Short mmCIF file of C-alpha atoms and ligand atoms in Angstrom, two decimals:
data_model
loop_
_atom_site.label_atom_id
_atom_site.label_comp_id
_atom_site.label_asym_id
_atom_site.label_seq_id
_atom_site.Cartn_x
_atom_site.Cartn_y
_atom_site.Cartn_z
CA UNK A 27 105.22 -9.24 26.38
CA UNK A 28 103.16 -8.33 29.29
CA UNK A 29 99.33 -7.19 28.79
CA UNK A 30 97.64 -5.49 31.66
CA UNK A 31 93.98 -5.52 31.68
CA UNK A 32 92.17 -3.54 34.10
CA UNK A 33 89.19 -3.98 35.22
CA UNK A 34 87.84 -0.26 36.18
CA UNK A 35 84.86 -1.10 38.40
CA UNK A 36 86.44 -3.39 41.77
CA UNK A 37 84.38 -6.71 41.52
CA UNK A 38 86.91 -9.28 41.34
CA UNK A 39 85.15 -12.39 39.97
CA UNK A 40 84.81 -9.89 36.84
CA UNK A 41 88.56 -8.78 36.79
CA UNK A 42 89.18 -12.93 36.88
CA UNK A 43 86.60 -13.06 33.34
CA UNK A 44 88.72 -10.60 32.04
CA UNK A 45 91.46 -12.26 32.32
CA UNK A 46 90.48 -15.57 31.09
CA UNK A 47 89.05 -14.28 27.87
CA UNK A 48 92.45 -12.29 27.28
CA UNK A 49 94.17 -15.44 28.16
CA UNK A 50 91.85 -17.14 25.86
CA UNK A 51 93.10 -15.10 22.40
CA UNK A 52 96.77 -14.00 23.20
CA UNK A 53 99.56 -15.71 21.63
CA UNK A 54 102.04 -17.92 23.03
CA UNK A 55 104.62 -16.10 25.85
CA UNK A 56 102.16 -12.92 25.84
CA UNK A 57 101.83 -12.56 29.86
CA UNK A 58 98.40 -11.28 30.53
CA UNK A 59 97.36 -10.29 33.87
CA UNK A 60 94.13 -8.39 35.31
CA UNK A 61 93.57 -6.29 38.15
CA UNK A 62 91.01 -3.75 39.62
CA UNK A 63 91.63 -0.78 41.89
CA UNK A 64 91.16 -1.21 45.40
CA UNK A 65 88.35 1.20 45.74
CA UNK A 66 85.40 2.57 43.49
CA UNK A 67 82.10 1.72 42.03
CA UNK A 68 81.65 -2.26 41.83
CA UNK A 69 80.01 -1.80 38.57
CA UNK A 70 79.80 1.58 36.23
CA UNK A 71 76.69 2.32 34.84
CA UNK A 72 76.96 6.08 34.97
CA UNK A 73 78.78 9.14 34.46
CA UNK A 74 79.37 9.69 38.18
CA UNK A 75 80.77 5.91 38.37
CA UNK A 76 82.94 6.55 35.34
CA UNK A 77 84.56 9.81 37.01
CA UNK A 78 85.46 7.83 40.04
CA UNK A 79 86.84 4.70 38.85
CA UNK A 80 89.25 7.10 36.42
CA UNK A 81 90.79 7.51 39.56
CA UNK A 82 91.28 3.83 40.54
CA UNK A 83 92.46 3.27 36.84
CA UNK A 84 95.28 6.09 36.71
CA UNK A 85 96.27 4.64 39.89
CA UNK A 86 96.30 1.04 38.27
CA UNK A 87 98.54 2.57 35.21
CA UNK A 88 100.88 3.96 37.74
CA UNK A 89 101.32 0.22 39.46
CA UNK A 90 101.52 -0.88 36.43
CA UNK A 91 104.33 1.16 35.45
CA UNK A 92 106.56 0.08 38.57
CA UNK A 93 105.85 -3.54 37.51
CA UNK A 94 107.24 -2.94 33.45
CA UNK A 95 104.23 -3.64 31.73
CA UNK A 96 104.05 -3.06 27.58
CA UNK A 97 100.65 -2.57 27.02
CA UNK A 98 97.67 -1.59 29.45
CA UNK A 99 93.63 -2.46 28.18
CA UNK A 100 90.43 -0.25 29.98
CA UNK A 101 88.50 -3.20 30.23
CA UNK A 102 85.12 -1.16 30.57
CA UNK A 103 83.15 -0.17 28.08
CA UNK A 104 82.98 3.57 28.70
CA UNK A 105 87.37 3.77 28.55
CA UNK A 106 87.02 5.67 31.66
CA UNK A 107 90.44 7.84 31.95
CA UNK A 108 92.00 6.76 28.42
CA UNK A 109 93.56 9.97 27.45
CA UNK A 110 95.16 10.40 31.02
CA UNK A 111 96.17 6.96 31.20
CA UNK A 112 98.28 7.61 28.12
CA UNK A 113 99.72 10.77 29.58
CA UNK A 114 100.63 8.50 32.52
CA UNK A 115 102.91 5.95 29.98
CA UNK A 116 104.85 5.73 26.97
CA UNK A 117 103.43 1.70 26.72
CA UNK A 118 100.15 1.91 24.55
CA UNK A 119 96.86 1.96 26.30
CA UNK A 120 93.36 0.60 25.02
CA UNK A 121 90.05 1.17 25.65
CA UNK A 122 88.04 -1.62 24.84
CA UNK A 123 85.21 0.71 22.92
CA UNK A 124 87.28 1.76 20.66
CA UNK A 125 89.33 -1.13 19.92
CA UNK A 126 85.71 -2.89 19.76
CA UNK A 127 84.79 0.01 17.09
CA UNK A 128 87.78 -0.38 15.13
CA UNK A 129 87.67 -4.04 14.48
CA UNK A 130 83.92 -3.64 13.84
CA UNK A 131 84.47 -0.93 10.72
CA UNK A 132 87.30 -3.80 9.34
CA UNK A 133 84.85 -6.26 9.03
CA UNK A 134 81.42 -4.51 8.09
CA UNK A 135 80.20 -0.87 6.87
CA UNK A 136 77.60 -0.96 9.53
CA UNK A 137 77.49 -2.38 13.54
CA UNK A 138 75.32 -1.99 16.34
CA UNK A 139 76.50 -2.23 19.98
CA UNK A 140 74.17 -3.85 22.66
CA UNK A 141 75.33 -3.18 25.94
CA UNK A 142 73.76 -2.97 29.48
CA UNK A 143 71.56 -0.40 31.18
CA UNK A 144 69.77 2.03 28.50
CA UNK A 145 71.37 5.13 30.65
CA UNK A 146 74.39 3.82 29.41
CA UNK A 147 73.74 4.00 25.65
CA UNK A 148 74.91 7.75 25.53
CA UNK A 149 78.27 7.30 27.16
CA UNK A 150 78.47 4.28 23.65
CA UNK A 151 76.74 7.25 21.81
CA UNK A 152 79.58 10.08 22.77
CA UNK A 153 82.41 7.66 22.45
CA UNK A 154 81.00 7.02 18.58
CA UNK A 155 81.02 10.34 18.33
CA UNK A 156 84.33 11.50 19.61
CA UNK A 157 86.26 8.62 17.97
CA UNK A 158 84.71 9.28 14.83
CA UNK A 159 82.63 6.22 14.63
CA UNK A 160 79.47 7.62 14.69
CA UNK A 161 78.62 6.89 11.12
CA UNK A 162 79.51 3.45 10.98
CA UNK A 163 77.12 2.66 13.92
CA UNK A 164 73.25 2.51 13.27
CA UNK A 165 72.05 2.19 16.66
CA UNK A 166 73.11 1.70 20.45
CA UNK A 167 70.83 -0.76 22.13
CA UNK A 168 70.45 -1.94 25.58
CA UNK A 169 69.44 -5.38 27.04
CA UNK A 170 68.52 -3.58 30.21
CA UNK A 171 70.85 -5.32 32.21
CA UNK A 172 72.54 -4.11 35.14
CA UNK A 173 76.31 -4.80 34.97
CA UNK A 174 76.39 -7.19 38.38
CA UNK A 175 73.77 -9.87 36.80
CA UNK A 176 76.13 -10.38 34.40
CA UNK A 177 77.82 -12.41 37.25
CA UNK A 178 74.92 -13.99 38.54
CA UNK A 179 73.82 -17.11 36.63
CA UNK A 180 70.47 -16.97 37.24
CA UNK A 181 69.27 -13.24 35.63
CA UNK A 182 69.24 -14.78 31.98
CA UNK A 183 71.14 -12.06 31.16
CA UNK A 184 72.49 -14.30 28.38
CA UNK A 185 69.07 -14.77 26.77
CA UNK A 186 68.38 -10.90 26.82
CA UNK A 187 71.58 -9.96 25.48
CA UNK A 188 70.87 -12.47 22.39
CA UNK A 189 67.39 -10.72 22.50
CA UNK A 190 68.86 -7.59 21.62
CA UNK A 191 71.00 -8.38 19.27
CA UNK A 192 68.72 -10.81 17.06
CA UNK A 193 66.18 -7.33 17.18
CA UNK A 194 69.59 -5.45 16.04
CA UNK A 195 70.58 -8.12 13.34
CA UNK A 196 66.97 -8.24 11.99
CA UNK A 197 65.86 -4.47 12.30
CA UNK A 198 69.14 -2.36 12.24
CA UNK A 199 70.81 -3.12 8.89
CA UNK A 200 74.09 -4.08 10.73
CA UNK A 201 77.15 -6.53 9.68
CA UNK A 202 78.07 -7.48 12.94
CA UNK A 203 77.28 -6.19 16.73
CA UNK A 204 79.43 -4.67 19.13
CA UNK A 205 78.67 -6.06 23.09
CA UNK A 206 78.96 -3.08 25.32
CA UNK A 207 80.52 -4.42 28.92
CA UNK A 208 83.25 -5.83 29.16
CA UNK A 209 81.82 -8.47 31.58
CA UNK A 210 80.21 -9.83 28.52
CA UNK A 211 83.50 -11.23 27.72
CA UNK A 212 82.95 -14.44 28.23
CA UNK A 213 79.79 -14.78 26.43
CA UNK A 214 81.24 -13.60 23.03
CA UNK A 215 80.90 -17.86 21.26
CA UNK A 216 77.61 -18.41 22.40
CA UNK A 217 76.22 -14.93 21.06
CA UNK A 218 77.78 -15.92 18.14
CA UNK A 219 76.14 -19.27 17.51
CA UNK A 220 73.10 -17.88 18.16
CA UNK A 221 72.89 -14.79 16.34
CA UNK A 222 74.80 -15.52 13.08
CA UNK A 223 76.55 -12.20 13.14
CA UNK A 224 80.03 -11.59 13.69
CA UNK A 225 80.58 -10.65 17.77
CA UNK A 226 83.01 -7.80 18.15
CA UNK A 227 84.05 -8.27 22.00
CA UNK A 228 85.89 -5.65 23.04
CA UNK A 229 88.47 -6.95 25.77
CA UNK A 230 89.61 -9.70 23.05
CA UNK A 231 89.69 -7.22 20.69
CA UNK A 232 91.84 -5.14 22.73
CA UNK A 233 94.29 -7.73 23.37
CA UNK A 234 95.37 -8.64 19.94
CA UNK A 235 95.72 -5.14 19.64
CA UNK A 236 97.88 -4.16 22.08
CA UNK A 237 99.74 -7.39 20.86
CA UNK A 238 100.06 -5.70 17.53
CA UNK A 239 101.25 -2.32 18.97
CA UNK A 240 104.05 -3.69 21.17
CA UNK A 241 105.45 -6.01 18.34
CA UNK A 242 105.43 -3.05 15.86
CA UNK A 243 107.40 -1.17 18.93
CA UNK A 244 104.33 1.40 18.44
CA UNK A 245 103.92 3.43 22.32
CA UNK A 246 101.61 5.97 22.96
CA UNK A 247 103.33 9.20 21.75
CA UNK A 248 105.36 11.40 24.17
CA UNK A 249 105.50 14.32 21.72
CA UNK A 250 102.43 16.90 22.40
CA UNK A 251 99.33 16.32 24.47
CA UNK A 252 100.04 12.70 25.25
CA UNK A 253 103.74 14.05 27.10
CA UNK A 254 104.31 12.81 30.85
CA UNK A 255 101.62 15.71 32.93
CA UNK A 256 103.55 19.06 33.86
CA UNK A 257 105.14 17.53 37.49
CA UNK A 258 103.48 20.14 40.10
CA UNK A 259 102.43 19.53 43.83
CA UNK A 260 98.74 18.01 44.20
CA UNK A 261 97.35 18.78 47.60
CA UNK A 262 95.13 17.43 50.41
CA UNK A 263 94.14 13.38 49.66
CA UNK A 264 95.80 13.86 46.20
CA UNK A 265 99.42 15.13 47.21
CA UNK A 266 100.88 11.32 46.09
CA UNK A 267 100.26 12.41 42.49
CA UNK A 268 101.92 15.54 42.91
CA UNK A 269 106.21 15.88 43.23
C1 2AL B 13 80.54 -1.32 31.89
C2 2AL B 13 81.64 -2.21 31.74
O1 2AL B 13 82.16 -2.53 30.66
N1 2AL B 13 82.00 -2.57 32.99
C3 2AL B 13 81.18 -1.94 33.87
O2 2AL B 13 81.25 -2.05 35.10
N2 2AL B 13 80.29 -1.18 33.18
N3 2AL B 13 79.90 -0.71 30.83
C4 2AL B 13 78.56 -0.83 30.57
N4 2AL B 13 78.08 -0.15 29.53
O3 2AL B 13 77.87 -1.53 31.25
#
């Protein structure tokens, strides 16, 4: 079985966490390898980086495809392109939100997620709501991180994430927290130890997932919405999508 995690934001020493912590919880003989498109945002922390690293993630699904691979992950918290990376394969395809969410509502009737930059609470916020999470979650906090100190050892970012999430364990009511980025990946034990809540980490959660999916022979759907796109011409810097 081969997992594909991409990274949607093109900072490789991220794509390479990724890929450890997947490593870290697949079984035996699962193949898991990460990538990140050649070109977009190095980090997304907005709704304009999230629209153009879609791009660099449909093209990763399509790569992906020529290469045979079961079961594709969004490593980023937003899923940036999810519905049209499914259109693009009959393999399953993950966000790491919503796997993140799901797993979080099996272990505990309440979770809070604590991801990066406050701006990016609402793009948590409308994923709750279109998933139909939104009542299992009590709040979306930020640590007011940008996404690049994650990879810099010297912002602390791991003291303000466990910060937040104390202030979320203590004030919100929660169960267990959701981190919001998946470059907190491979901070997931020591959270853990320190907080005394269950850590739902997305891209690990999204993993034994997609694990589950391919050994239950369970693909993304090719009857209705989810059906290979219409084939049509695209034009101008596009026209490779098009036939
Ligand atoms: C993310 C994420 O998971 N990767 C990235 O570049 N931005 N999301 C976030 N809320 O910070």
């Amino acid at each position: 079985m081969h997992i594909r995690l991409i990274n949607p934001n093109t900072t490789a020493s991220m794509t390479e966490k990724i890929g450890a912590a997947g490593l870290k919880v697949a079984a035996a003989g699962t193949v898991v390898s990460a990538t990140n498109p050649d070109a977009g945002p190095v980090s997304i922390e907005s709704h304009f980086d999230e629209a153009i690293s879609a791009v660099g993630v449909l093209e990763e699904i399509r790569r992906g495809e020529q290469e045979g691979v079961d079961a594709y992950v969004i490593a980023c918290f937003g899923d940036p392109g999810l519905l049209a990376a499914r259109e693009l394969t009959a393999a399953p395809v993950i966000g790491i939100a919503e796997a993140a969410f799901h797993l979080a509502t099996l272990i505990s009737t309440r979770f809070s997620v604590v991801t990066t930059l406050g701006r990016t609470c609402i793009i948590a916020e409308h994923l709750l709501q279109s998933y139909g999470f939104a009542h299992h979650c009590r709040k979306v906090r930020a640590a007011e991180i940008p996404v690049l100190d994650l990879e810099d050892d010297g912002a602390c970012a791991l003291g303000r994430i466990v910060d937040e999430c104390r202030r979320a364990r203590d004030e919100d009511g929660v169960g267990s927290i959701v981190l919001g980025c998946g470059g907190m990946a491979d901070l997931t034990d020591e959270i853990r130890e320190a907080v005394g809540l269950p850590i739902v980490e997305g891209v690990t959660a999204a993993v034994k997932l997609a694990e589950s999916l391919v050994s239950l022979r369970l693909g993304t759907s090719k009857h209705g919405d989810l059906a290979f796109p219409r084939s049509k011409p695209f034009t101008g810097r596009f026209a490779y999508l098009g036939n």
